[in-house]
Structures are given as C-alpha cells and as structure tokens.
Coordinates of C-alpha atoms in Angstrom, one line a residue:
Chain A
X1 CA 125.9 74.8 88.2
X2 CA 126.3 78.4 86.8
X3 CA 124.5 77.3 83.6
X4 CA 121.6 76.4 86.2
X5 CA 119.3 78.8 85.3
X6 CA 116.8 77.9 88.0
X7 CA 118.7 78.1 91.0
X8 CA 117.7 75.6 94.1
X9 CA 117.6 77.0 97.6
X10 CA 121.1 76.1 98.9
X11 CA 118.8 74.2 102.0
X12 CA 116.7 71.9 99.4
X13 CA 120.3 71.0 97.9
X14 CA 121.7 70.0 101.3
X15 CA 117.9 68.1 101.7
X16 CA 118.7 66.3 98.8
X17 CA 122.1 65.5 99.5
X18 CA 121.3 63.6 102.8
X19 CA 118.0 62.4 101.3
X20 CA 117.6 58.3 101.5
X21 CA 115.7 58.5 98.6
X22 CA 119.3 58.4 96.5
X23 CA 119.8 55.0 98.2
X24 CA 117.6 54.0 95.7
X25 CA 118.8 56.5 93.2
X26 CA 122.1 54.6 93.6
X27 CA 121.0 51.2 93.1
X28 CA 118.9 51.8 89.9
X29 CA 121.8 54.2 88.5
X30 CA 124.2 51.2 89.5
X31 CA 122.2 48.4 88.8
X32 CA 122.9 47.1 92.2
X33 CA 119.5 46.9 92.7
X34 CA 118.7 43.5 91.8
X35 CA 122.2 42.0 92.8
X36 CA 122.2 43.7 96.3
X37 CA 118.7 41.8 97.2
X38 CA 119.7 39.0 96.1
X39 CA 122.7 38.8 98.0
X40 CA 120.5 39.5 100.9
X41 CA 117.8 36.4 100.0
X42 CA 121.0 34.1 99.7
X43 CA 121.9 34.7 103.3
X44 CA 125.1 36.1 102.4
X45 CA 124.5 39.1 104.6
X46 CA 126.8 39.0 107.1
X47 CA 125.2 41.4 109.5
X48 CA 124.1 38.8 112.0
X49 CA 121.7 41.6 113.7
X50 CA 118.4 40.1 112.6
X51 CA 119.3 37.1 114.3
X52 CA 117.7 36.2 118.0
X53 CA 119.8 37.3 121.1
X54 CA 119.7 36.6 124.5
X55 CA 118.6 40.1 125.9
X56 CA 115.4 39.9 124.3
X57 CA 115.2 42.2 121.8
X58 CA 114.9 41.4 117.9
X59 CA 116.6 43.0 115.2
X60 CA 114.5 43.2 111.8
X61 CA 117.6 43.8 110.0
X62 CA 118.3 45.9 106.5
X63 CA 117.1 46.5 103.2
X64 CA 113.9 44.2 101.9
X65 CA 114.6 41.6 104.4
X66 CA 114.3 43.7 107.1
X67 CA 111.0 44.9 105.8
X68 CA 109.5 41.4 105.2
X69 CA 110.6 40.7 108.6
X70 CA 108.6 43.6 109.5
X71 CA 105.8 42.4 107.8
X72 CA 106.6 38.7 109.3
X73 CA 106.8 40.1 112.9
X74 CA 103.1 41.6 112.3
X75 CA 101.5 38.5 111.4
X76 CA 102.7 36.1 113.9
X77 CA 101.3 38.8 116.4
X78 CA 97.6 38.7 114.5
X79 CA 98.1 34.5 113.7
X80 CA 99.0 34.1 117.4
X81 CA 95.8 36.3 118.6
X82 CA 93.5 34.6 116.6
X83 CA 94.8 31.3 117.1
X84 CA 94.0 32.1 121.1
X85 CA 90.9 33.6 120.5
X86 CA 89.6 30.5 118.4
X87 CA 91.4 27.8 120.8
X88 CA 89.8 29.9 124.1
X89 CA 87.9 27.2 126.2
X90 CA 85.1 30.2 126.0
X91 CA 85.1 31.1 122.1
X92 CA 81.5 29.5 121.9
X93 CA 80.2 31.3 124.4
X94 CA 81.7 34.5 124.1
X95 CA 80.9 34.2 120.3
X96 CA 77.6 32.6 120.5
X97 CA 77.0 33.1 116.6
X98 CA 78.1 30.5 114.5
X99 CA 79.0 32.9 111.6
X100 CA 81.1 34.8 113.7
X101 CA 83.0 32.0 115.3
X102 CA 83.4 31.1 111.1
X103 CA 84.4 34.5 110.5
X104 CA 87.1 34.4 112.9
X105 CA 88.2 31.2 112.4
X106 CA 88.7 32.0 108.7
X107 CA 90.9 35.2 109.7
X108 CA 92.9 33.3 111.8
X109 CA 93.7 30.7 108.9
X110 CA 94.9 33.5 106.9
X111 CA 97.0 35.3 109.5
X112 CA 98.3 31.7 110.1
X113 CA 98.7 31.4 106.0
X114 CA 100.8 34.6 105.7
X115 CA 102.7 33.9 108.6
X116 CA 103.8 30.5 107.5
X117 CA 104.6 32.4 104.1
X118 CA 106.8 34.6 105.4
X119 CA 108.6 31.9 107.4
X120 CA 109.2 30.0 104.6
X121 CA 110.0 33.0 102.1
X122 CA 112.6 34.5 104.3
X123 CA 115.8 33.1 104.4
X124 CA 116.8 31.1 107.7
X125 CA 119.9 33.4 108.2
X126 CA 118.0 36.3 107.9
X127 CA 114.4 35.8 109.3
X128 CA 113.8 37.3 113.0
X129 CA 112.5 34.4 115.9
X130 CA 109.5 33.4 116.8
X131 CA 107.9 36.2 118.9
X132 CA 106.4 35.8 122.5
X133 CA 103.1 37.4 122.1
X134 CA 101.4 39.4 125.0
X135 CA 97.9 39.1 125.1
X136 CA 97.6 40.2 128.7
X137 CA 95.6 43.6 128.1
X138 CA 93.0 40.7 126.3
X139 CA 89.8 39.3 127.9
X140 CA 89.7 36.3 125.4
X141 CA 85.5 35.7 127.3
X142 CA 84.8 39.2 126.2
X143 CA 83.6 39.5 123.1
X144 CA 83.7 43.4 122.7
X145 CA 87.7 42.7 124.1
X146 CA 87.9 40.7 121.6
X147 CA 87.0 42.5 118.7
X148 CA 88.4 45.7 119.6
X149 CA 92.3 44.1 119.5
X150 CA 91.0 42.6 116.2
X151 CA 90.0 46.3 115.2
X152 CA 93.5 47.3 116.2
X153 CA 95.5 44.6 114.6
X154 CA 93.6 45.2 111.0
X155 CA 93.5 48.6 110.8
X156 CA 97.5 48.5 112.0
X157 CA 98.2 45.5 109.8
X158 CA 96.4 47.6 106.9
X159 CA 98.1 51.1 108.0
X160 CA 101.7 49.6 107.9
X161 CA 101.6 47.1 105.1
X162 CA 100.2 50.7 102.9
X163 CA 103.1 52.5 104.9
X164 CA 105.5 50.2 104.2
X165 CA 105.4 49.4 100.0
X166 CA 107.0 52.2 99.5
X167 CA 110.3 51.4 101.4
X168 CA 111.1 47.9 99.0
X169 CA 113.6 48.9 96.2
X170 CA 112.3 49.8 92.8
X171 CA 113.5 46.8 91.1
X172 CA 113.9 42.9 91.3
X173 CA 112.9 41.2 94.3
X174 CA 111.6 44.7 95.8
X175 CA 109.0 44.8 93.2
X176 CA 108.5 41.0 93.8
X177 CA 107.6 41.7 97.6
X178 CA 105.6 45.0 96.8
X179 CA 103.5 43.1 94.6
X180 CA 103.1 40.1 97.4
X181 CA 102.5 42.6 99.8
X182 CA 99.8 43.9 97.4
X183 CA 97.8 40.6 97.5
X184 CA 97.8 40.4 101.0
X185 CA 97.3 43.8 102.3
X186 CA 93.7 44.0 100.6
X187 CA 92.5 40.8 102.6
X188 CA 93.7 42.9 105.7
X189 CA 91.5 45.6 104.5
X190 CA 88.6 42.6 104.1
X191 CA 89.4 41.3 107.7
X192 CA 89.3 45.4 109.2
X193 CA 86.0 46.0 107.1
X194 CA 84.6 42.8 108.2
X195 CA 85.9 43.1 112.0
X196 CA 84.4 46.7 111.8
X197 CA 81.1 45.7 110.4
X198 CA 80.8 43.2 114.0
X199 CA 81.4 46.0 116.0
X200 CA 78.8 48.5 114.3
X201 CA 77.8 47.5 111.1
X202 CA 78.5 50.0 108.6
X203 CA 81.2 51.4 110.0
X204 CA 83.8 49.2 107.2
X205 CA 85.4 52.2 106.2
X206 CA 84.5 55.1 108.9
X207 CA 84.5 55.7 112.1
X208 CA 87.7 56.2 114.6
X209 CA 90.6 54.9 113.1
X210 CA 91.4 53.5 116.7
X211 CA 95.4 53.5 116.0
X212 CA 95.9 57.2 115.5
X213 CA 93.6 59.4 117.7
X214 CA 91.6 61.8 116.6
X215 CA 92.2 60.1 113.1
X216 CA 89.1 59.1 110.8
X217 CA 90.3 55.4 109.3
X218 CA 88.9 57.0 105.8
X219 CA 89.7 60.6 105.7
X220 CA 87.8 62.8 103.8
X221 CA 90.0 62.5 100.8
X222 CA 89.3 58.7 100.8
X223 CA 92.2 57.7 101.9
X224 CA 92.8 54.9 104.3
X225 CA 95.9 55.3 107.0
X226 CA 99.4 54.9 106.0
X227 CA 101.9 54.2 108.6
X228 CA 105.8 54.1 108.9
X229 CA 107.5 51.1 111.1
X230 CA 108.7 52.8 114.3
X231 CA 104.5 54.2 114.1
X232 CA 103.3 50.8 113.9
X233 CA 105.8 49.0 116.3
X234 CA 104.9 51.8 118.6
X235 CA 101.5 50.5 118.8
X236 CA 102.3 46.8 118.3
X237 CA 105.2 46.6 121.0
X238 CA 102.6 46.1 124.3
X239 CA 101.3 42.9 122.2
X240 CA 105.1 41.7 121.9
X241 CA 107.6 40.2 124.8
X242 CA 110.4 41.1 122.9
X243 CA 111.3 44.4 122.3
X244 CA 111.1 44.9 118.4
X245 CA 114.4 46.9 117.1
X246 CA 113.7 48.9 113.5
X247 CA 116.3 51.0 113.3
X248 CA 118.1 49.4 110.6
X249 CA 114.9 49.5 108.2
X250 CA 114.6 51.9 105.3
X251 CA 113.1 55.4 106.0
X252 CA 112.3 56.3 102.9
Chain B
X1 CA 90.1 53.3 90.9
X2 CA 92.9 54.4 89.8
X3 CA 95.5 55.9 89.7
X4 CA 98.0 53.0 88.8
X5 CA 95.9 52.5 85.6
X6 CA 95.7 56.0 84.5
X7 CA 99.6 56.4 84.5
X8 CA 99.8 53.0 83.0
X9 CA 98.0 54.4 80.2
X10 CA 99.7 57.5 79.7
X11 CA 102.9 55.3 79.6
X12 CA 101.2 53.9 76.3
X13 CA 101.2 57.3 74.4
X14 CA 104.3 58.6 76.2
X15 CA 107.0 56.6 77.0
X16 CA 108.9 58.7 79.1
X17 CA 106.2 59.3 81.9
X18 CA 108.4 58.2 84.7
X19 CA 110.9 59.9 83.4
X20 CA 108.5 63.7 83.9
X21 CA 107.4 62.1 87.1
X22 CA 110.9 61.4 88.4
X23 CA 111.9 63.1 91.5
X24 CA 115.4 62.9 90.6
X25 CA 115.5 64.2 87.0
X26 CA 113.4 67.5 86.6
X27 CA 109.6 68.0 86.8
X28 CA 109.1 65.2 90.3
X29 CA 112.0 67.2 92.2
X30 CA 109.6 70.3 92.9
X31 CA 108.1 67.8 95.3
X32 CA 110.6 67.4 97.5
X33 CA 108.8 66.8 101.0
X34 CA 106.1 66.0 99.1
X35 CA 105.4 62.7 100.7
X36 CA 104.9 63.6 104.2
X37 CA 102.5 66.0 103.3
X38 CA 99.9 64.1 100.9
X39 CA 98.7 62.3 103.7
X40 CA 97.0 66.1 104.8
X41 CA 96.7 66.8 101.3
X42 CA 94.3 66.3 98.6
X43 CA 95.4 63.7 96.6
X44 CA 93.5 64.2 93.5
X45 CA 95.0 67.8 93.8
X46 CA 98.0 66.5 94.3
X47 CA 97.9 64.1 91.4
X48 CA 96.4 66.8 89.0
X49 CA 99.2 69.3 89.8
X50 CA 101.4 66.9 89.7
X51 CA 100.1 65.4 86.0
X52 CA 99.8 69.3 85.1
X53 CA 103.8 69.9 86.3
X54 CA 104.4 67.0 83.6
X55 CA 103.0 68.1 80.8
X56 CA 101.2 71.6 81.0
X57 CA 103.6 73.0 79.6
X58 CA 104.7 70.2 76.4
X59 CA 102.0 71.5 74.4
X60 CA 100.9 68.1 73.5
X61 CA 98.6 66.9 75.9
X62 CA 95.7 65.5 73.5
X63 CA 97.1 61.8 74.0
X64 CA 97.0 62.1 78.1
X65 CA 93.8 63.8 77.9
X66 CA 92.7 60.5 76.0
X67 CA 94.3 58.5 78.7
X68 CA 92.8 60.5 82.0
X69 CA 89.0 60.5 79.9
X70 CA 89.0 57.1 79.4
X71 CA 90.1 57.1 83.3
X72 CA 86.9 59.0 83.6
X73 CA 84.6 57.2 82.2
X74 CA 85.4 54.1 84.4
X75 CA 84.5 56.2 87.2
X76 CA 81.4 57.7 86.2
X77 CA 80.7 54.1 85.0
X78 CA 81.0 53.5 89.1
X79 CA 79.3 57.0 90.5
X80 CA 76.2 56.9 88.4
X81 CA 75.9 53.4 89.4
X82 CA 75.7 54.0 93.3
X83 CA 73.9 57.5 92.6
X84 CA 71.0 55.6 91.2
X85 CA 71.6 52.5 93.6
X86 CA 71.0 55.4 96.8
X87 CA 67.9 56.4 94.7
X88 CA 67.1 53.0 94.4
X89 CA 67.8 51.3 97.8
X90 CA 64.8 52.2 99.9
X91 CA 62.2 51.5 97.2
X92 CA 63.7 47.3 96.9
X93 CA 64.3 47.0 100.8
X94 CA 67.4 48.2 101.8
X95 CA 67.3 49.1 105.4
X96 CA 69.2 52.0 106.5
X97 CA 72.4 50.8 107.2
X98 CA 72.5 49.3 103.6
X99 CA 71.3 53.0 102.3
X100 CA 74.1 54.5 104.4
X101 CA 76.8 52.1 103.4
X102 CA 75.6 52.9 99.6
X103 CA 75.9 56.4 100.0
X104 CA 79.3 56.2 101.9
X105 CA 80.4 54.2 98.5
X106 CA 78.8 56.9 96.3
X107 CA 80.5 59.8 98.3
X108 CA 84.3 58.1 97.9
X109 CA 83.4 57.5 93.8
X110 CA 82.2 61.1 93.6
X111 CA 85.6 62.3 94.7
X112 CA 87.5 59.9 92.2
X113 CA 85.0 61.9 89.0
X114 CA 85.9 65.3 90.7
X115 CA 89.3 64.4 90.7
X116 CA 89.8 63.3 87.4
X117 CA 87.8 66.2 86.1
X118 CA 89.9 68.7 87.8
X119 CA 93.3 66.7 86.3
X120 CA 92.1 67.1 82.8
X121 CA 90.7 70.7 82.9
X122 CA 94.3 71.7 84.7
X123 CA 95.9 70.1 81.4
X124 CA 94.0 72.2 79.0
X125 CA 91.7 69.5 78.3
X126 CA 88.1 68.9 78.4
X127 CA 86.6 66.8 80.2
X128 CA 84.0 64.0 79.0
X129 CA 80.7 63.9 80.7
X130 CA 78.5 60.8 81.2
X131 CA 75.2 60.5 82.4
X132 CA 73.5 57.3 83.4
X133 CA 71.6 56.7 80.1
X134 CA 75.5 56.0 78.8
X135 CA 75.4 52.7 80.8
X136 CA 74.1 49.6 80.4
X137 CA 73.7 48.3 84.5
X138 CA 72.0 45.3 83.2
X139 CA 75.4 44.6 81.5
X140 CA 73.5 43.7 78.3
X141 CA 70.7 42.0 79.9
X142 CA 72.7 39.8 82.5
X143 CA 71.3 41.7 85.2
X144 CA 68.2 43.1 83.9
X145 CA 66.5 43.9 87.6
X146 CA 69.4 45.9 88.5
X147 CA 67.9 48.9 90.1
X148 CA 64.1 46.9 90.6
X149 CA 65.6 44.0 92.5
X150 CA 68.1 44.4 95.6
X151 CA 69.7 41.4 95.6
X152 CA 70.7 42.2 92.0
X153 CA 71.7 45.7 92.7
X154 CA 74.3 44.6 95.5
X155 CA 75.6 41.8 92.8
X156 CA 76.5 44.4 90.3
X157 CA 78.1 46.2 93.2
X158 CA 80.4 43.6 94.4
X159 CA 81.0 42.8 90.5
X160 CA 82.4 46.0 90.6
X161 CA 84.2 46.5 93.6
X162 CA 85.7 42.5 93.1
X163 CA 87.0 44.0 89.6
X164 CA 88.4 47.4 91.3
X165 CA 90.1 45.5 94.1
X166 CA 91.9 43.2 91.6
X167 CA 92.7 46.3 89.0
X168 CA 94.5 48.2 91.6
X169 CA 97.0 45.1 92.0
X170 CA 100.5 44.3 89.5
X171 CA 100.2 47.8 88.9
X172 CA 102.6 49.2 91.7
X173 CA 105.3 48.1 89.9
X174 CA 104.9 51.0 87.8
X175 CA 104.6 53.5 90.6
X176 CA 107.9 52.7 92.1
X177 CA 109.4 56.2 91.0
X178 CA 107.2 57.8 93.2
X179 CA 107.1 56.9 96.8
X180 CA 103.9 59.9 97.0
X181 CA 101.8 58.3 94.1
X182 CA 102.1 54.8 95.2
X183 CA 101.8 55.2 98.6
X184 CA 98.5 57.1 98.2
X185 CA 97.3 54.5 95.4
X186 CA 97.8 52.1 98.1
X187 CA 95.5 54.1 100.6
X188 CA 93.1 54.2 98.0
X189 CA 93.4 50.3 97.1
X190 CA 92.9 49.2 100.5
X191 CA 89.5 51.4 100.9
X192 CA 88.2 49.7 97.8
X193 CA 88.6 46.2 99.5
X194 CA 86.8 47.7 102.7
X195 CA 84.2 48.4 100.3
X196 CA 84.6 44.6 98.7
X197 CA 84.2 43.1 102.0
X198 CA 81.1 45.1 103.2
X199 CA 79.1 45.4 99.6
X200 CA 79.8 41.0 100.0
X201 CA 78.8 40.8 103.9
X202 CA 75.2 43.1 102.8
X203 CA 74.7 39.8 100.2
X204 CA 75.0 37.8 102.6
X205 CA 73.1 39.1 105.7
X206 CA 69.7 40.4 103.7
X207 CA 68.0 36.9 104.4
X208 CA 66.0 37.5 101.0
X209 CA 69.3 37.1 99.2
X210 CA 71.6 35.1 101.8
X211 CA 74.3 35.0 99.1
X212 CA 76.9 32.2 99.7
X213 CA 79.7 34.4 100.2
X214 CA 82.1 35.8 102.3
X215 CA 83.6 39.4 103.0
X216 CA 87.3 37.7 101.0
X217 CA 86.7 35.3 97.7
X218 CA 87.1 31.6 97.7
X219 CA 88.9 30.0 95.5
X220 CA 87.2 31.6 91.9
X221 CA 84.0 31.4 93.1
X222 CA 81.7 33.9 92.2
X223 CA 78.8 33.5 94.8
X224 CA 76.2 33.2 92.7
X225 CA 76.9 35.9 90.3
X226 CA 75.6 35.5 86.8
X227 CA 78.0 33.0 84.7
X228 CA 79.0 36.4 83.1
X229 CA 80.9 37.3 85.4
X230 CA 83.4 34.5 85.9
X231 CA 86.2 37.0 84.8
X232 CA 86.2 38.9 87.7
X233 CA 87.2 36.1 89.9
X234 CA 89.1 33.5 87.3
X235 CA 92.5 33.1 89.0
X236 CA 91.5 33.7 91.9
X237 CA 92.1 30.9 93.6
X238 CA 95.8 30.3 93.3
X239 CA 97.3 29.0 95.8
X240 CA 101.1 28.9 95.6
X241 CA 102.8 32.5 96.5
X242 CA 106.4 33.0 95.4
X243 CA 106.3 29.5 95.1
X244 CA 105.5 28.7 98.5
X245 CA 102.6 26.2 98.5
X246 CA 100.0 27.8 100.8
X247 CA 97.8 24.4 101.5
X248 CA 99.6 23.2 104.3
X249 CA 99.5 22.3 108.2
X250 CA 100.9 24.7 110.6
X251 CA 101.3 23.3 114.2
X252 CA 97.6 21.6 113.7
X253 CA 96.1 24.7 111.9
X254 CA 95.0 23.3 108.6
X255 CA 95.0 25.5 105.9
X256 CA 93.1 24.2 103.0
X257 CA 93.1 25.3 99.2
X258 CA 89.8 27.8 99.8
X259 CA 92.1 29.3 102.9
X260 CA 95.2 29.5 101.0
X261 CA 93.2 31.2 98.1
X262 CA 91.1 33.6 100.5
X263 CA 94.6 34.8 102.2
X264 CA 95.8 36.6 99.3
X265 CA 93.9 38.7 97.0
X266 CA 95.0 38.1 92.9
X267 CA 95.4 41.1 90.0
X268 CA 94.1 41.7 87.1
X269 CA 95.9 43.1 84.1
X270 CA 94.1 45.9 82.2
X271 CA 92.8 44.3 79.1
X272 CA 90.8 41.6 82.0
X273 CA 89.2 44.9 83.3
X274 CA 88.3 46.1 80.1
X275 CA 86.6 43.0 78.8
X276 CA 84.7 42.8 82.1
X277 CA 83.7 46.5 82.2
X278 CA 82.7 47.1 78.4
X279 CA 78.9 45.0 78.8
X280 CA 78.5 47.6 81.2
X281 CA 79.1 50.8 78.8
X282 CA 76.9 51.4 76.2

C-alpha cells in the first residue's frame, strides 16, 4: 500500500471491501463461477427456502436461481392476467375489435410460452409454486381497466428483466440466462409498445412510465426504465396472494 | 445501436478492453457508485468518459477511433434515414401520428450520432461525417421509392429497426464486466424494440399498405419485405429455448410454432449485420 502512489479515500476502500460486486470478483478469480451454478441447477442446494410453505409467503431463493425465479414469478402474474382477460365471458364485447382481441390473445400465448419455460428450465427443487394471482383491483368488462394493468405489467416486466441482467454471474450458466433473458425481454418491450399504442397511439415509447411517478418511460437520454427486484415486487405484490420474499437475491 | 458492438470491436484491435474497463483492476474502479447514478446520467457521457478513462491517455487510440467511426457510421446510416423520412412523411401520406412517431425515432438516433461524436473527439480522434448522399436507402435498387412511396419508407424502417433489435442480442455476454454499461445497453435495447413494434403496427394500420404483420416476428417471416431482406429475420423462428421445446399445450393454451417463435426475440452476430447493412452504404 505505501508504494500506492494514488492513495484511495480510506471510505471508498471500506465501500469496496463490503461491496457485492466481489461476489462475483470471487467466483471469476476462483473459478467457482461455473461450478457454483451448476450445483445450484442440479438441485443440490440444500437451502430449502425457495420451496412453498404454509404461511404464504414464497422464497425466490439465491444466486441465478433465485433470479430466474424472479423472472418466473413475473410471468405467471402477466400469463395468468391475460389468460383471464381472454377467457372473460365479456372479452368480445369489451374488446369489440377483432385485432385487438388477436393482439391480446397473442400476448397472452407468449406470457404463457415463457412461463411454461421457466417451469420447465428451473429445477423442481429449486423453482418457487404456483402463485395465486390477485386480479381484484381489475374490471376484466373494462377495456381501459384492462389495458392499463397490461400497461403496468409491460413496462414492469420490461423495467425488471433490464434491472435484473445485471445480477446473473459473469460466466457459465449466468451468461446462458442473461442471454435468454435477452430474447425475451425485447418481446416485452413489443407487448409495452404495442399495449401503449392501444391506449394512445404513438405513445410506444413516451409518455408516463406508469410504474415510477413522475417518471417518463424513455427519458431524455433514451433510455427505457431499469428496475431492481424489491422495486418491482413492490409494485407487483397487490397482483400476488402470496407475499413474494427477495431478500436472498443478488443486489449487485 | 450500440454499445455492445462498439466494445466488441474494440476488443478486435485490443484485447485487453475488459481488462481497462474493469472495475476491479484500475481504470473501471474510478466508478465506483457509478451504477446508481447512470440511470440520472447521460449515458453517452458516461460511456465517452468512460472509453476516454481507457485509453486517453495510451497514446494509441487510432485503432478504437476506427472501431467507434465505423460505430458511427451505422448511426448516421439510421439518423439521415429518419431525418429525410420526417421530411418525407407528410408529402406520401403520413398522418400526424406517423410524422410524430418518425420524429420521436429520429430524435433517439440523433442522440446515438452525438454520442459517438463526442466519444471520439474526447479520445483525440476525429470524427467521420456522413451526409445522406453517402447512402444508398434504395439499398441498391431494392427499394427504389423509398422516400416517394410510404409504404416503402416504413419497410426500410422496420428493416432497420428488425436488424437493430436482433444486433443488440448475444452481445451482453461481453458486457458482463460492467454492471453500468450493460445495464444501460439494455435500456437502450429494449427502446429499439418499442420502436420495432410501432414502425411494424404503422405497416400494418395505413390501410393503403395493410402489411401482414405484427408488432413481434413470426416465425422468419418478413411481412412482405423485398426477398432482400430475408437476413434480417432468417433464424427467427426457432423454437426450442435452452432446449426446452416451446410448441406445446399448457392447461388448454396451445402454443403453436409461430407463438413459440414470436415469444422470444433471436440475435444476430456482427458479420449478419454487416452483410445486411452494406446495400445500404454507398
């Protein structure tokens, strides 16, 4: 250190020290990385947190995992809204276009797509239940009800899954999922512009962000929101009967 | 575009790139607390510092000037193509929603230009300039009524936007030393596919052109795009993720191959870009 010839604020040293970021310092250093996740995918994590319990709260667990079940948790909420929107007695007549009833029957059979991948991509031992959704706040025969929880689920989907690539490890299967989470966050972006554009056409990529207020959804550096968990669960928890626990999720 | 391309290509001429850019070697660490303020930060100001912290000072910038031109040239290739699209819109029918939505587009690849130009000055460098007269919009005759005829305007738009949705992805992966830079490329990815989806829903509503296509791509198709442009979309329509088969039946919800294909947006490597851009550059 006395050879350090440009001298770091003692504070920025004790930052760094207690930063999370060296989590993933350590695994690339160790090359733990890859083994670590794979453990994980194996089931061989013995922290049985993510699994259901009884009180009725679910645990998303650690490490990748935890942030697919993250991801997982997000898209049985949007699969299960669209599926009620589409299977509502009124959806013809609160959606009198036939475009739009195709429009939103098409979301929902992606939301349903990349919930059913996440089911089947996470490992049994790890993966968190099937959530009890809470549509209550919804008038499913409104059509501006309708499209304003759409509004919010796109731009949150498309606020957490840019929030959230950031927290998989740098290596092996984290670069596996970042890359997954690549393909389907853009489509999310589609569904917001698209969901948007039924609203107000034009408004695809301005206008209130609706999630943050005060918030433009495009700021004016052109950049779309970004989101960490506890944000998003924040917002997503009055949609969700269970109370969503991420405390075990990367920060950083 | 594109910031995950531009650092890919400085990898190419220097090697150790991550290594300047990592936070916990020497040049990334002066950004400690870096990330939680980009999101109220300029990001090309924070990418051009950041570029600058890496190598202003190596002396030997010529190759990553290269690199952040070429960058530059993709994105005037965009700009001047929406600057003369705005000019162009209300004389081939656009109404004003349409002229507002290409003026929105033109704003965001403004910034990008700007961005890059200030990157490249702060490394010493000069910066190329391109007008439109260094384009060819009718990608060598493909779309000769590009700027005359609307429904051939918005075509070369989503032929673009498609491409820059589709560039942006398989490149994280070499972001991952920077939580900052890939979390704002990300915020820039998912405002070019807002883009993608609205530039493919304007085909689709002017009744004159009633494309057959939707905000997301089925399967490859191209929806009625010139032959031409079957690059942009080949691949497109896998449908097996992480080797989960997508086609399935969930609880009565059937998802069929153009589903499974729509749900999840493909990449493109560089050299894929490059063949489909280069018609357009004269």
């Amino acid at each position: 250190m006395a050879k350090n010839t440009t001298p770091v604020p003692e504070k920025d040293t004790l930052q760094e020290l207690n930063n999370p970021l060296n989590r993933r310092s350590f695994l690339r250093y160790t090359g733990a990385g890859v083994a670590v996740s794979a453990l994980l995918l194996a089931g061989c994590d013995d922290d049985d947190d993510s699994m259901p319990n009884t009180s009725g709260s679910v645990n998303l667990g650690t490490g990748d995992v935890g942030i697919l079940n993250y991801a997982y948790a997000l898209e049985q909420l949007e699969a299960a809204f669209y599926t009620q929107v589409v299977a509502h007695t009124a959806f013809s007549t609160t959606f009198p276009s036939a475009l739009e009833r195709s429009i939103l029957t098409d979301i929902r059979n992606h939301e349903v797509a990349h919930r059913e991948f996440f089911k089947a991509a996470i490992p049994a031992a790890s993966r968190i239940q099937d959530l009890t959704p809470n549509f209550s706040a919804v008038n499913f025969s409104d059509r501006a009800s309708v499209l304003a929880t759409a509004k919010t689920f796109e731009d949150l989907g498309v606020a957490a899954y840019n929030g959230a690539g950031k927290l998989f490890t740098d290596t092996g299967n984290g670069l596996t999922y970042l890359t997954l989470a690549g393909k389907i966050v853009s489509v999310e972006a589609r569904h917001a512009a698209e969901i948007r554009d039924l609203i107000s056409n034009g408004d695809f990529a301005k206008g209130d962000s609706g999630i943050i207020a005060g918030r433009m959804i495009v700021d004016s550096n052109g950049l779309d929101v970004a989101l960490m968990p506890s944000e998003v669960l924040q917002r997503a928890q009055p949609f969700i009967k269970e109370t969503i626990v991420a405390t075990g999720l990367p920060t950083q | 575009m594109n910031i995950f391309n531009v650092i890919k290509e400085i990898e190419k001429v220097d090697p150790e790139v991550f290594e300047r850019l990592d936070p916990r070697r020497n040049v990334f660490k002066h950004f400690a607390g870096f990330g939680k303020k980009l999101a109220a930060t300029a990001v090309p100001l924070a990418f051009g510092s950041m570029l600058n912290k890496a190598y202003a000072q190596t002396g030997s910038n010529t190759a990553i000037v290269e690199v952040l031109n070429f960058a530059l040239t993709l994105e005037y290739l965009e700009s001047e193509f929406y600057k003369q699209a705005v000019i162009a819109a209300p004389a081939v029918g656009a109404n004003a929603a349409a002229q507002g939505a290409l003026t929105l587009i033109r704003d965001h690849e403004a910034q990008h230009v700007a961005f890059l130009r200030t990157t490249i000055t702060s490394l010493q460098g000069t910066p190329v300039t391109f007008t439109a007269a260094n384009f060819d919009y009718t990608a060598r005759g493909a779309f000769a009524d590009v700027f005359t005829n609307y429904g051939t305007m918005l075509a070369v738009a989503q032929a673009f936007e498609d491409t820059g949705v589709r560039a942006y992805k398989g490149q994280a992966g070499n972001l991952v030393a920077s939580n900052a830079v890939l979390q704002a490329a990300l915020q820039i990815h998912s405002v070019e596919a807002r883009h993608a989806a609205h530039i493919r829903r304007m085909r689709r509503d002017v009744p004159t052109i009633a494309a057959p296509v939707k905000p997301w791509i089925t399967l490859k198709d191209r929806g009625g795009l010139p032959a031409a442009t079957q690059p942009i979309y080949d691949g497109e329509e896998l449908t097996t993720q992480a080797t989960v088969n997508i086609i399935m039946n969930a609880n009565g919800i059937n998802i069929t191959a153009e589903a499974a294909s729509e749900a999840f947006d493909e990449p493109l490597t560089k050299d894929q870009v490059l063949a489909i851009v280069t018609p357009f550059i004269r």
